[in-house]
Coordinates of C-alpha atoms and ligand atoms in Angstrom, one line a residue:
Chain K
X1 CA 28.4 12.0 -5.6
X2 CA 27.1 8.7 -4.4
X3 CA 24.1 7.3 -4.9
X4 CA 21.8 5.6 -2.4
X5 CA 19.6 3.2 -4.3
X6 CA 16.7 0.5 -2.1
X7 CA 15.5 -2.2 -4.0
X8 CA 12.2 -2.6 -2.5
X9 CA 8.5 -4.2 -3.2
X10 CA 6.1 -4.6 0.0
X11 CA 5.0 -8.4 -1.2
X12 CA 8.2 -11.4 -0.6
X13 CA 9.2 -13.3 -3.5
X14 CA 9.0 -10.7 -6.3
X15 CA 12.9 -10.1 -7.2
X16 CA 14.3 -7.7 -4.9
X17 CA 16.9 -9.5 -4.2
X18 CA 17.6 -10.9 -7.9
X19 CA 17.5 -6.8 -8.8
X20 CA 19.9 -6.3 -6.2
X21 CA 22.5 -8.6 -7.1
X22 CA 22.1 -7.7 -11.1
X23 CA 21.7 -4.1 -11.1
X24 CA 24.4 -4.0 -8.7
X25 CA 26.5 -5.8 -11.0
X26 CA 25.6 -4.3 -14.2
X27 CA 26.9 -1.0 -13.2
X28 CA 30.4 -2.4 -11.4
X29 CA 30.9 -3.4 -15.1
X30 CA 31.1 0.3 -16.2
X31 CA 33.6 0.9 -14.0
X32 CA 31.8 2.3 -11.3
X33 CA 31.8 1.3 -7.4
X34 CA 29.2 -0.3 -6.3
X35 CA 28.5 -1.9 -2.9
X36 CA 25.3 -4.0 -2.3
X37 CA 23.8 -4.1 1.3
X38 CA 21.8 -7.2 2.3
X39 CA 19.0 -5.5 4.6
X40 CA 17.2 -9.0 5.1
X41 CA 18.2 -9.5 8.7
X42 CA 17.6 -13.2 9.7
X43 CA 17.1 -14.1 6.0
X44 CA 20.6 -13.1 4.1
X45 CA 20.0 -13.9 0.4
X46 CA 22.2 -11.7 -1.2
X47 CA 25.4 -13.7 -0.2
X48 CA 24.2 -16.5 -2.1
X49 CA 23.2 -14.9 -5.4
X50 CA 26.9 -13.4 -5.4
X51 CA 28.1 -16.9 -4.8
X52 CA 30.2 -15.3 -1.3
X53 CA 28.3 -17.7 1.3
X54 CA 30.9 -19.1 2.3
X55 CA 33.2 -15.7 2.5
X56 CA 31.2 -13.8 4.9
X57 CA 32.8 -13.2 8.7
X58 CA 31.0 -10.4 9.7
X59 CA 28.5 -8.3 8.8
X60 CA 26.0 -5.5 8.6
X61 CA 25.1 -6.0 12.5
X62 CA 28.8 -6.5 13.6
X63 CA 29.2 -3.5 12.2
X64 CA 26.8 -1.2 13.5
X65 CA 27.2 -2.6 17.1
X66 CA 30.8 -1.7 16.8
X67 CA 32.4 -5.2 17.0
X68 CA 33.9 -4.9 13.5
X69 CA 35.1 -2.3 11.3
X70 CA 33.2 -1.5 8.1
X71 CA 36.5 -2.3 5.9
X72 CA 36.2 -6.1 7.8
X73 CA 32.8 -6.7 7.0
X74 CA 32.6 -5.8 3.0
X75 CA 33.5 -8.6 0.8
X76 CA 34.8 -7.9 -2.6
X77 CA 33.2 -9.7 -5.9
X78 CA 36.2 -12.5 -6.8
X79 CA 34.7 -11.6 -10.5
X80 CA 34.8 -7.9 -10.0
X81 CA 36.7 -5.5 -8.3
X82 CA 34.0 -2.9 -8.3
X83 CA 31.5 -4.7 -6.4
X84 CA 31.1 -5.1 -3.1
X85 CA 28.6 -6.8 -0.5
X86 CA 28.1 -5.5 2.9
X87 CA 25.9 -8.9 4.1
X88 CA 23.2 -8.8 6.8
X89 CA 23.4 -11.6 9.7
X90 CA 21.6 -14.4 10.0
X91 CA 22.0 -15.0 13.6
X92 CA 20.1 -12.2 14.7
X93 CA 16.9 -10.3 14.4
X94 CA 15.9 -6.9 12.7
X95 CA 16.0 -4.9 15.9
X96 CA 19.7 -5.4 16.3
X97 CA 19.4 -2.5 13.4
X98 CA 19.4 0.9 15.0
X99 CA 18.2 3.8 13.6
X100 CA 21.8 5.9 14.4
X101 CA 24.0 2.9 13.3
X102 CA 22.3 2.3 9.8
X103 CA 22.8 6.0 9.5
X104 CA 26.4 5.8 10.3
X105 CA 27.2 3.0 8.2
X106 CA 25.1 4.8 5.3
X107 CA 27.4 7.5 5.4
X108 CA 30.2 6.0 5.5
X109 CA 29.1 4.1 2.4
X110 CA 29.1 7.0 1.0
X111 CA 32.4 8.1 1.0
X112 CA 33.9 4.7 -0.3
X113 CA 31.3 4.1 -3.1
X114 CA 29.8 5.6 -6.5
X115 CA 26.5 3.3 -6.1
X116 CA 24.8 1.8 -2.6
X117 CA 22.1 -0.4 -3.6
X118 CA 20.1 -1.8 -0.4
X119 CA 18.1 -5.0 -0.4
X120 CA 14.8 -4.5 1.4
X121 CA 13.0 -7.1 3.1
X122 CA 9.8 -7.8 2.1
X123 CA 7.1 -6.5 4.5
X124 CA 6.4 -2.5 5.2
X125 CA 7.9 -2.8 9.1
X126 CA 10.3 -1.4 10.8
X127 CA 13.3 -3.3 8.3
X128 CA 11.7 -2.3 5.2
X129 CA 11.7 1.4 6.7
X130 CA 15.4 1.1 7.8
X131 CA 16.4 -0.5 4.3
X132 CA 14.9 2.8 2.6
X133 CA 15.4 5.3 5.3
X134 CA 18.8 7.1 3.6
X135 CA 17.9 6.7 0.0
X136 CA 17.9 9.2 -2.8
X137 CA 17.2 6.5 -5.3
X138 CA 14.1 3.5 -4.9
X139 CA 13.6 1.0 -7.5
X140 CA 10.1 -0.9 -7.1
X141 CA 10.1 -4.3 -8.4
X142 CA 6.9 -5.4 -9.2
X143 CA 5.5 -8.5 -10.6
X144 CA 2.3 -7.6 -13.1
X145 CA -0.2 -9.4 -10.7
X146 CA -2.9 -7.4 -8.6
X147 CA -1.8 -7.9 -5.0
X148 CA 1.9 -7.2 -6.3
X149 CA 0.8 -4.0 -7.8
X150 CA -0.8 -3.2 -4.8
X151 CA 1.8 -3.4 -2.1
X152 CA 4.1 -1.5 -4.5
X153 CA 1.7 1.5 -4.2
X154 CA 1.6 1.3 -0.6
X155 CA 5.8 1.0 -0.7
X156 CA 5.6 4.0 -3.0
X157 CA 3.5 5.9 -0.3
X158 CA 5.9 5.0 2.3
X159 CA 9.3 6.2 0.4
X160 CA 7.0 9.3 0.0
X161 CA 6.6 10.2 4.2
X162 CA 9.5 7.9 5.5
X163 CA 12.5 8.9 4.0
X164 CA 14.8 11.0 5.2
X165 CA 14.5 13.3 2.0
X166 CA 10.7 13.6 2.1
X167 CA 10.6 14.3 6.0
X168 CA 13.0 16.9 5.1
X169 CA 10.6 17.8 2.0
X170 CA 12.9 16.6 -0.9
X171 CA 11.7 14.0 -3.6
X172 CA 13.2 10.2 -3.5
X173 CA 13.4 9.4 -6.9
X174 CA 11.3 6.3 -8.0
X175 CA 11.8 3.5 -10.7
X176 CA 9.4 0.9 -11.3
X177 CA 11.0 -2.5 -11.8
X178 CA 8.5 -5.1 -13.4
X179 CA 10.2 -8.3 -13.4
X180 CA 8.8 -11.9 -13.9
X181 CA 7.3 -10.3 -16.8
X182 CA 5.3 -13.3 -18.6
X183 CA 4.2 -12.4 -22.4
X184 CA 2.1 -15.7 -22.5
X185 CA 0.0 -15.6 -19.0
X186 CA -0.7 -11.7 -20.0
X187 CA -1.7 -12.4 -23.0
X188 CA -4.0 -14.9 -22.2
X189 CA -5.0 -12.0 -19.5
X190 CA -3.6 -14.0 -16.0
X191 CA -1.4 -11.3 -15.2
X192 CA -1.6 -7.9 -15.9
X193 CA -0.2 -5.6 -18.7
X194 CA 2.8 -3.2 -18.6
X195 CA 0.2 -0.4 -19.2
X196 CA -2.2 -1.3 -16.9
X197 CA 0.9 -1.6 -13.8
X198 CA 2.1 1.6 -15.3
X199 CA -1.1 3.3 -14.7
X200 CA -2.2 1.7 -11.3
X201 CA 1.3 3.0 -9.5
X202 CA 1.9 6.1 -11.7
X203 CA 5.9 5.6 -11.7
X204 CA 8.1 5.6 -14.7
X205 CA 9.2 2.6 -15.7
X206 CA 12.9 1.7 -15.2
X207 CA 13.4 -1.8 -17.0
X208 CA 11.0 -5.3 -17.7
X209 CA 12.4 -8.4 -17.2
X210 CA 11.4 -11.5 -18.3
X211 CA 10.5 -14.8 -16.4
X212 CA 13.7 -16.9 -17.5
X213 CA 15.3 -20.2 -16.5
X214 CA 18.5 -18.1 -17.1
X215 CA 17.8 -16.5 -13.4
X216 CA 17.1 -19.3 -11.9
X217 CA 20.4 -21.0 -13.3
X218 CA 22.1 -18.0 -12.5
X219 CA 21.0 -18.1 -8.7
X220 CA 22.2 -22.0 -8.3
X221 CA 25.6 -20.8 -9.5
X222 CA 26.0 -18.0 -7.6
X223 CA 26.6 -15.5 -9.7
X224 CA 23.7 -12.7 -11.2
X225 CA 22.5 -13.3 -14.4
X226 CA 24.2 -10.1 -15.7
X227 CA 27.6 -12.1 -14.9
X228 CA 26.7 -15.5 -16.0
X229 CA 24.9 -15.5 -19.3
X230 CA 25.4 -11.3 -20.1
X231 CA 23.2 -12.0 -23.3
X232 CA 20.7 -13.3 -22.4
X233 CA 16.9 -11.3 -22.0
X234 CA 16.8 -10.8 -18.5
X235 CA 19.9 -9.8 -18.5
X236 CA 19.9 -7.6 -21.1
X237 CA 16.6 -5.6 -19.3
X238 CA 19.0 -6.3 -16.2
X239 CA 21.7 -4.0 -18.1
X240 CA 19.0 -1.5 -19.9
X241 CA 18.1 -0.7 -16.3
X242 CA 21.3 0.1 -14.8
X243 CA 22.2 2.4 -17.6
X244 CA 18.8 4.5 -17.1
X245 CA 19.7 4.4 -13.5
X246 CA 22.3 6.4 -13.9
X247 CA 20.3 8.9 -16.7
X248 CA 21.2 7.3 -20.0
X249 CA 18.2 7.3 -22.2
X250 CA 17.8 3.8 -23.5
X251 CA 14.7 2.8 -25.5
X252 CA 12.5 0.3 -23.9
X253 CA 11.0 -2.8 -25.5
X254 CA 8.2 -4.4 -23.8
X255 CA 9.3 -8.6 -24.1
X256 CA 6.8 -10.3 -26.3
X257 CA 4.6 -13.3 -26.7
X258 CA 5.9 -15.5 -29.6
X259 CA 2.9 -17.6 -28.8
X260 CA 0.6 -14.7 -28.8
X261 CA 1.6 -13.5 -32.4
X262 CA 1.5 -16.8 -33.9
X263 CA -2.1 -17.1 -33.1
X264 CA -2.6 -13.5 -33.9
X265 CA -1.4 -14.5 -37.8
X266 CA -4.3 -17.6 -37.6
X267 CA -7.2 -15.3 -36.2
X268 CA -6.1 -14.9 -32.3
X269 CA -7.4 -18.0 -31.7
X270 CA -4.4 -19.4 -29.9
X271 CA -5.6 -21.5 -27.4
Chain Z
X1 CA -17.8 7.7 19.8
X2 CA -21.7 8.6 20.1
X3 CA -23.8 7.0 22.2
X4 CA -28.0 7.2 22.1
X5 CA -28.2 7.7 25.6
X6 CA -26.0 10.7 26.2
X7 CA -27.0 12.6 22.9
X8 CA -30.3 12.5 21.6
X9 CA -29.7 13.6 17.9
X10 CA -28.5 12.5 16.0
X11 CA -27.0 9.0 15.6
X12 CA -24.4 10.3 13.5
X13 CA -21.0 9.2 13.8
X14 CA -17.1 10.5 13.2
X15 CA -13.8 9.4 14.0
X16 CA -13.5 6.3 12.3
X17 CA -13.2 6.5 8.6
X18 CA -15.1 3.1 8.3
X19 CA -18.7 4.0 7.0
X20 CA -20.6 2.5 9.7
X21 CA -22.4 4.3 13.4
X22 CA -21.3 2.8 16.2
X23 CA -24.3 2.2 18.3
X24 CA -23.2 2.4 22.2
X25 CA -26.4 1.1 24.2
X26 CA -26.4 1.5 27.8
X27 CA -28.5 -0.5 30.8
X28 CA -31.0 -0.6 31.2
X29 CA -32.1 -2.1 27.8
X30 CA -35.5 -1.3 27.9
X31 CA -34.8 2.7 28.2
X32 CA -32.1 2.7 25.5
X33 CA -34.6 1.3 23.3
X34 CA -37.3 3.3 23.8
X35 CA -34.5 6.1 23.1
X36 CA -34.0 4.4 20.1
X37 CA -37.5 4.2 19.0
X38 CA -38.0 7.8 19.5
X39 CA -35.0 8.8 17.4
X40 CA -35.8 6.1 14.1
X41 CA -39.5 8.6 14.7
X42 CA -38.2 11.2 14.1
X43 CA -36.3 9.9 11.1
X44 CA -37.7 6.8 10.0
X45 CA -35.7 5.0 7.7
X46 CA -32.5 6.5 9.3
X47 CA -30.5 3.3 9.3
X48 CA -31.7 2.0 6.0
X49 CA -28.8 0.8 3.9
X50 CA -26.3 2.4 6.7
X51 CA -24.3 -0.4 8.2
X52 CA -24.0 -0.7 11.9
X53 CA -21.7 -1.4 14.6
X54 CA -22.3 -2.4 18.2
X55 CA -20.3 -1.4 20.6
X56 CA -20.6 -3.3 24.4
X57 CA -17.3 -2.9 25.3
X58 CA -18.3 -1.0 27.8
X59 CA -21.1 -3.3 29.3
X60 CA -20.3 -6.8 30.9
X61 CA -23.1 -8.8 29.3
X62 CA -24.1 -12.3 29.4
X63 CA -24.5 -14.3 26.1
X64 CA -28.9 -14.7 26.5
X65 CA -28.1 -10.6 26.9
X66 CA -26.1 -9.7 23.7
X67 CA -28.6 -12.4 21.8
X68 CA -31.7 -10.4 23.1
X69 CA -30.5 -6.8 22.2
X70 CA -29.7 -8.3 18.6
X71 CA -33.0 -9.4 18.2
X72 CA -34.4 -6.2 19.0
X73 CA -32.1 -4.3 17.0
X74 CA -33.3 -6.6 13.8
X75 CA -36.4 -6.3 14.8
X76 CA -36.0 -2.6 14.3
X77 CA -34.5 -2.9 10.6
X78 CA -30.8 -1.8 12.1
X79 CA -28.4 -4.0 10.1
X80 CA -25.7 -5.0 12.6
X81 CA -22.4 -5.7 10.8
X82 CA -19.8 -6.1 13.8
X83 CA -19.8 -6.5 17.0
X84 CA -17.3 -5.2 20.0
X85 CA -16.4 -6.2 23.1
X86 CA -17.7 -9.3 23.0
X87 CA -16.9 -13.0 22.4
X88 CA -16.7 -13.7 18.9
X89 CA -17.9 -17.4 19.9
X90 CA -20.8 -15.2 20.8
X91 CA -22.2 -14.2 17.5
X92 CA -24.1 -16.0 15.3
X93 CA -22.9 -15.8 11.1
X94 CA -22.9 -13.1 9.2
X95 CA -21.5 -10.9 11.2
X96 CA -18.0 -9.7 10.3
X97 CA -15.1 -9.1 12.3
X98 CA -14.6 -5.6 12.4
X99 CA -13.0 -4.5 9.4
X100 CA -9.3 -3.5 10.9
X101 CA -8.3 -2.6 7.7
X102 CA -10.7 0.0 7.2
X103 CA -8.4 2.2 9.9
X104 CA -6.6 4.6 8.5
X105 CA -3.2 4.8 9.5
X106 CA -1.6 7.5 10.6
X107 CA -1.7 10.7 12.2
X108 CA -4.5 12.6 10.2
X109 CA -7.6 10.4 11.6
X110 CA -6.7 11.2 14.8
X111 CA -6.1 14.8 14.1
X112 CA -9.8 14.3 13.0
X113 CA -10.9 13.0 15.6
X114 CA -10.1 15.1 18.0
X115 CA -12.2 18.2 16.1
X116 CA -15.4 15.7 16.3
X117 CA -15.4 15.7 19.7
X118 CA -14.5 19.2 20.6
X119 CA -16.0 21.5 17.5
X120 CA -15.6 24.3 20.4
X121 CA -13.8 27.0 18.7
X122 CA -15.0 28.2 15.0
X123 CA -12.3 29.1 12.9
X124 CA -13.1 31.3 10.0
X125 CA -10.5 31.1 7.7
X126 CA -10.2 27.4 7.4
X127 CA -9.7 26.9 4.0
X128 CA -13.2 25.5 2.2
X129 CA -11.5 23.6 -0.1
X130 CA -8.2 21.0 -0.3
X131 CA -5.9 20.2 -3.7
X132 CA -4.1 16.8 -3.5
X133 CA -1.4 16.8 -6.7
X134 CA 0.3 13.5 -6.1
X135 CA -1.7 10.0 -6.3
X136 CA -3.6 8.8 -2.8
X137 CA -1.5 5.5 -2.4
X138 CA -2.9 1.8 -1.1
X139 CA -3.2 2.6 3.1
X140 CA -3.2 6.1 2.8
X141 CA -6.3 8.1 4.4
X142 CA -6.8 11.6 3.5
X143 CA -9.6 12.9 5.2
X144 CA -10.7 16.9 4.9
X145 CA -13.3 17.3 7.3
X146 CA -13.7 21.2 6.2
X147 CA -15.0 21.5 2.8
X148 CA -14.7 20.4 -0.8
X149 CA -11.0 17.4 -1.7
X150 CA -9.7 18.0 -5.5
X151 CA -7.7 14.8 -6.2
X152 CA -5.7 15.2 -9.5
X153 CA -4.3 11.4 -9.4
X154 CA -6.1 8.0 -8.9
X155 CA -7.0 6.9 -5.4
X156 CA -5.5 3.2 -5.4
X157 CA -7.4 0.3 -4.2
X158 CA -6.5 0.2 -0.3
X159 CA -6.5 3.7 -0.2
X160 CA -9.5 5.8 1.6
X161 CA -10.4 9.7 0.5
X162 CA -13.0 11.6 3.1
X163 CA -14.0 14.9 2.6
X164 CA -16.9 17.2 4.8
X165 CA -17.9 18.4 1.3
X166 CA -17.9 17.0 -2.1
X167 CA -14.9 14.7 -3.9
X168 CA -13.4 15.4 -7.5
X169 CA -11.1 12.6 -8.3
X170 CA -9.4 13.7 -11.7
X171 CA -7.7 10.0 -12.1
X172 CA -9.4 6.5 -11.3
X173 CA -10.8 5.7 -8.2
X174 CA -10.1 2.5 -7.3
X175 CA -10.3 2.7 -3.2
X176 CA -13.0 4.3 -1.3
X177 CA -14.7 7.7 -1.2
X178 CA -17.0 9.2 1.8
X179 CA -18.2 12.4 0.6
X180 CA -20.7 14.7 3.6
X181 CA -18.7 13.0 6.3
X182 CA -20.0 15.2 8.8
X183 CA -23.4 14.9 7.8
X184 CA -23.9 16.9 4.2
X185 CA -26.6 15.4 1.9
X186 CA -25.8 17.6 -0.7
X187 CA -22.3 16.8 -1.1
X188 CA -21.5 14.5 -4.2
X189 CA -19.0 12.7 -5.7
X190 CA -16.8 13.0 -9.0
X191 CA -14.2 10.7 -10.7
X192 CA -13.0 10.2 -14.4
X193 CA -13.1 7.0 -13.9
X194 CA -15.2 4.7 -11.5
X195 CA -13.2 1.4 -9.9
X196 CA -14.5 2.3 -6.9
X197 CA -14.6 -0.5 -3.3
X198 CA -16.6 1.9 -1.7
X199 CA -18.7 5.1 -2.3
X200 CA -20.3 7.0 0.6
X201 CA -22.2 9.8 0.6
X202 CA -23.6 11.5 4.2
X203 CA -23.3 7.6 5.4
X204 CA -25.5 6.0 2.5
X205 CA -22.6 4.1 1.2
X206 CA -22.5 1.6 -1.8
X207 CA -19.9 -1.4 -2.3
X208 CA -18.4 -2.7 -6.0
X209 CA -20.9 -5.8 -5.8
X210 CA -23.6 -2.6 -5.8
X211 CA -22.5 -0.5 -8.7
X212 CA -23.7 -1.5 -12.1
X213 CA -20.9 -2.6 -14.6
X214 CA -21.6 -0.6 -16.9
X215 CA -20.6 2.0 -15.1
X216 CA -17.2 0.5 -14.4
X217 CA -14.5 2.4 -15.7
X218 CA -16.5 5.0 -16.8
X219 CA -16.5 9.0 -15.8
X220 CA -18.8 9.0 -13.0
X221 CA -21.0 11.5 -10.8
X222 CA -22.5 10.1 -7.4
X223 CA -24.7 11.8 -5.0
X224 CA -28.1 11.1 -2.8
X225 CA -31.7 11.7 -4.1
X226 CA -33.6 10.8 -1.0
X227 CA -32.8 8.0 1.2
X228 CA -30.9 6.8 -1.7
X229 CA -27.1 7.1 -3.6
X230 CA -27.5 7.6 -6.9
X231 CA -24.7 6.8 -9.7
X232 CA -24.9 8.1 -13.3
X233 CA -22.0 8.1 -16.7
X234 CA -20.8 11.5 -17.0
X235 CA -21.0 12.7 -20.3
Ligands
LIG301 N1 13.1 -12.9 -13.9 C1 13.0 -14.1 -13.2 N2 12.7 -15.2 -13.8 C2 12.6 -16.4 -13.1 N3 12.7 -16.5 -11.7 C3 13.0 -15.4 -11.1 C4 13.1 -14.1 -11.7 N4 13.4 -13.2 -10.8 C5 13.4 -13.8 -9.6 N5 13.2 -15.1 -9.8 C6 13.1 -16.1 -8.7 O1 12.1 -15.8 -7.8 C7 12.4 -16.2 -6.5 C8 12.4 -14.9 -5.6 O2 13.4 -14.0 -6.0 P1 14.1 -13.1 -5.0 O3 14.7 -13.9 -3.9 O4 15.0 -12.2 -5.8 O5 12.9 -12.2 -4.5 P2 12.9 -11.2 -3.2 O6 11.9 -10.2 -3.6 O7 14.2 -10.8 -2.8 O8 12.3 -12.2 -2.1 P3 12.2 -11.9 -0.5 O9 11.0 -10.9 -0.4 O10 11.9 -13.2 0.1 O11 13.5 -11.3 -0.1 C9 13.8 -16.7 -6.6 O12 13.7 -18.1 -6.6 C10 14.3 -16.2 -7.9 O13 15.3 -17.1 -8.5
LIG302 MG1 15.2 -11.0 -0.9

């Protein structure tokens, strides 16, 4: 049966987007078909992480005004045939999305795909809603800072009276995402720790991923990290996550501070 | 919203979650005030450490006006923390905007709401106590006007918990919590552990610059002794 997944966060900037494009790709590896759906009306992203930019013709808005057919508007990944993006427009603006024609389109998702993984914008309005309106799934991404934390609880209390399944009184699932984990700024206790993030929101934690150049490389070339460099630590967390998405047990290591030990060893007096 | 010249007693004040009265004066001046006066006799000491808001929305006022009433009202001890309905140009510092955030959103303030202003009909087997399993999330409001809140996970910072009776927070409390909301002195406060913004009890409210630090993170038990809101470690 598919799967329904929204990669949202409240606060901009945090890696929805990133997620998104990596998770999404980490399970079309395994086989399964997976089809990523750029929510960000007016501010498509996802095209360019997947390196399709230039592809798109129509897209998430076309279709759910009727002026193109679902099959037209999904672009398949020239690196793998299991993924596939549904892009938003960038022409117009979020109230082009209806609440019927995200619905139809959801559903018809459905039928064609294992995985549908939806990029939220940031923001708790009206797109945001849409973006997790249909899901069974939600994946939080966090960053371990304070006003981070705190627009993921109010996200988390919004996937708990918005969504279809808890207006109809079911449970959305929920992940917590922390990415731009940095071992060195929590150590020297800028940003908060795993355990403090985990307590604050009360979710179980899906995946941590490092702050790494390797994402930011990976963005410029258009392709997700998971694709680019596959062995490298983000996007190895990238890949831990996708497997305990789909209910793998995988243990979890929390990334650490190489720094932080060192001075540990010479009387944590690392400056 | 209550206003001194249509209801003598008391000032008390519902409907927003926000701990502050709303004080509506009407013209002329002179007669609200000697309202006023007669109701702080009665109950001297009734706005101490209670913030205020003035509402002359309702009025068309001239600056000298609004500028004269505040005097008086300082004059009278009442600590005036926003104003409404007026020009913000107006006002001098130190008064805040009011504090939009402190609205809850969402249907159950103005469910509320409407039973403060018509507590017509009693209704006997209103359950006297409310059991919340999941967490109280940043901008949610729960509010129980009837009786006694049981919260088994942590109110989050942004988040607002108001109960008529008492509050047990088995998590951390890290948002606010207005215990007595409809006027109940003996109502009190519990958490496991204390983050708190905002604690009010019966309107005497205290902020996180007010509560000592050791008490911070600590299992905590709040409630009023007097004119005054009391916080002490649980053992
Ligand atoms: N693990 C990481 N390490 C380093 N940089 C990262 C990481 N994750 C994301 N970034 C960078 O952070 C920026 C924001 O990421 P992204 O666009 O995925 O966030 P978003 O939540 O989708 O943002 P928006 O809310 O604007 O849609 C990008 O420049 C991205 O390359
Ligand atoms: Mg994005």
């Amino acid at each position: 049966m598919a799967n329904v997944v929204v990669v949202t966060s409240g606060k901009g900037g945090v890696g929805k987007t990133t997620s998104t494009a990596s998770l999404g790709a980490a399970l079309a590896k395994t086989g399964q078909n997976v089809c990523v759906v750029d929510f960000d009306v007016g501010l498509r992203n996802l095209d360019l992480m997947l390196g399709a930019e230039r592809r798109v013709v129509y897209d998430l808005i076309n279709v759910i005004q009727g002026n193109a057919k679902l099959a037209q508007a999904l672009i398949r990944d020239k690196r793998l045939d299991t993924l596939s993006l549904l892009p938003a427009s960038q022409t117009r603006d979020k109230d082009a999305l209806t609440e019927k024609g995200v619905a139809r389109v959801m559903k018809q998702l459905r039928e064609k795909f294992d995985w549908i993984i939806c990029d939220s914008p940031a923001g708790i309005e009206r797109g945001a809603i849409l973006a997790m309106r249909h899901a069974d799934t939600a994946v939080i991404v966090t960053n371990p800072e304070i006003s981070s934390v705190r627009d993921s609880d109010r996200i988390i209390g919004m996937l708990d009276s918005k969504t279809e399944r808890a207006e109809s009184g079911g449970d959305i699932e929920k992940h917590l995402l922390i990415a731009r984990y940095d071992a060195s700024r929590i150590a020297r206790a800028e940003m908060l720790g795993v355990d403090d993030v985990l307590d604050i929101l009360s979710v179980p934690l899906l995946g941590i991923v490092p702050e790494s150049e390797e994402v930011l490389r990976a963005s410029n070339l258009g392709a997700p990290v998971t694709l680019s460099n596959p062995v490298c630590a983000a996007a190895r967390a990238y890949q831990d996550a996708a497997r305990r998405l789909t209910g793998e047990a995988v243990a979890m290591s929390v990334p650490r501070d190489r720094r932080n030990l060192f001075g540990k060893l010479f009387g944590g007096k690392a400056a | 919203m209550v206003s001194v010249a249509h209801s003598r007693s008391p000032f008390r004040f519902h409907g927003r979650s926000f701990m502050a009265f709303v004080l509506a004066p009407d013209l002329p001046f002179d007669d609200w005030l000697i309202e006023l006066d007669a109701q702080l006799k009665r109950s001297p000491g009734f706005f101490t450490g209670r913030p205020v808001v003035l509402d002359l929305a309702r009025l068309n006022l001239a600056k000298p006006d609004v500028a004269g009433l505040m005097a008086q009202l300082q004059a009278r001890g009442v600590r005036i923390i926003a104003v409404e309905g007026v020009e913000t140009s107006w006002l001098g510092p130190g008064l805040a905007p009011l504090p939009g955030g402190s609205r809850p959103a969402g249907v159950i303030d103005l469910a509320e709401r409407k039973a403060a202003e018509q507590p017509a009909e009693p209704e006997p087997d209103k359950p006297a106590s409310l059991l919340l399993d999941q967490p109280v999330r940043s901008g949610q409001s729960v509010v129980f006007a009837d009786g006694d809140l049981t919260i088994l996970g942590h109110v989050a910072s942004g988040a607002e918990v108001v109960a008529g009776g008492s509050i047990h927070i088995y998590g951390t409390l890290r948002g606010r919590a207005i215990a007595g909301s409809a006027g109940n002195p003996g109502a009190r406060i519990f958490c496991s552990s204390l983050e708190a913004e905002l604690l009010a009890i019966d309107g005497l409210y205290r902020t996180i610059d007010e509560i000592d630090d050791h008490l911070r993170g600590q299992p905590v038990q709040a409630w009023l002794e007097g004119n005054a809101l009391v916080l002490a470690a649980r053992p």
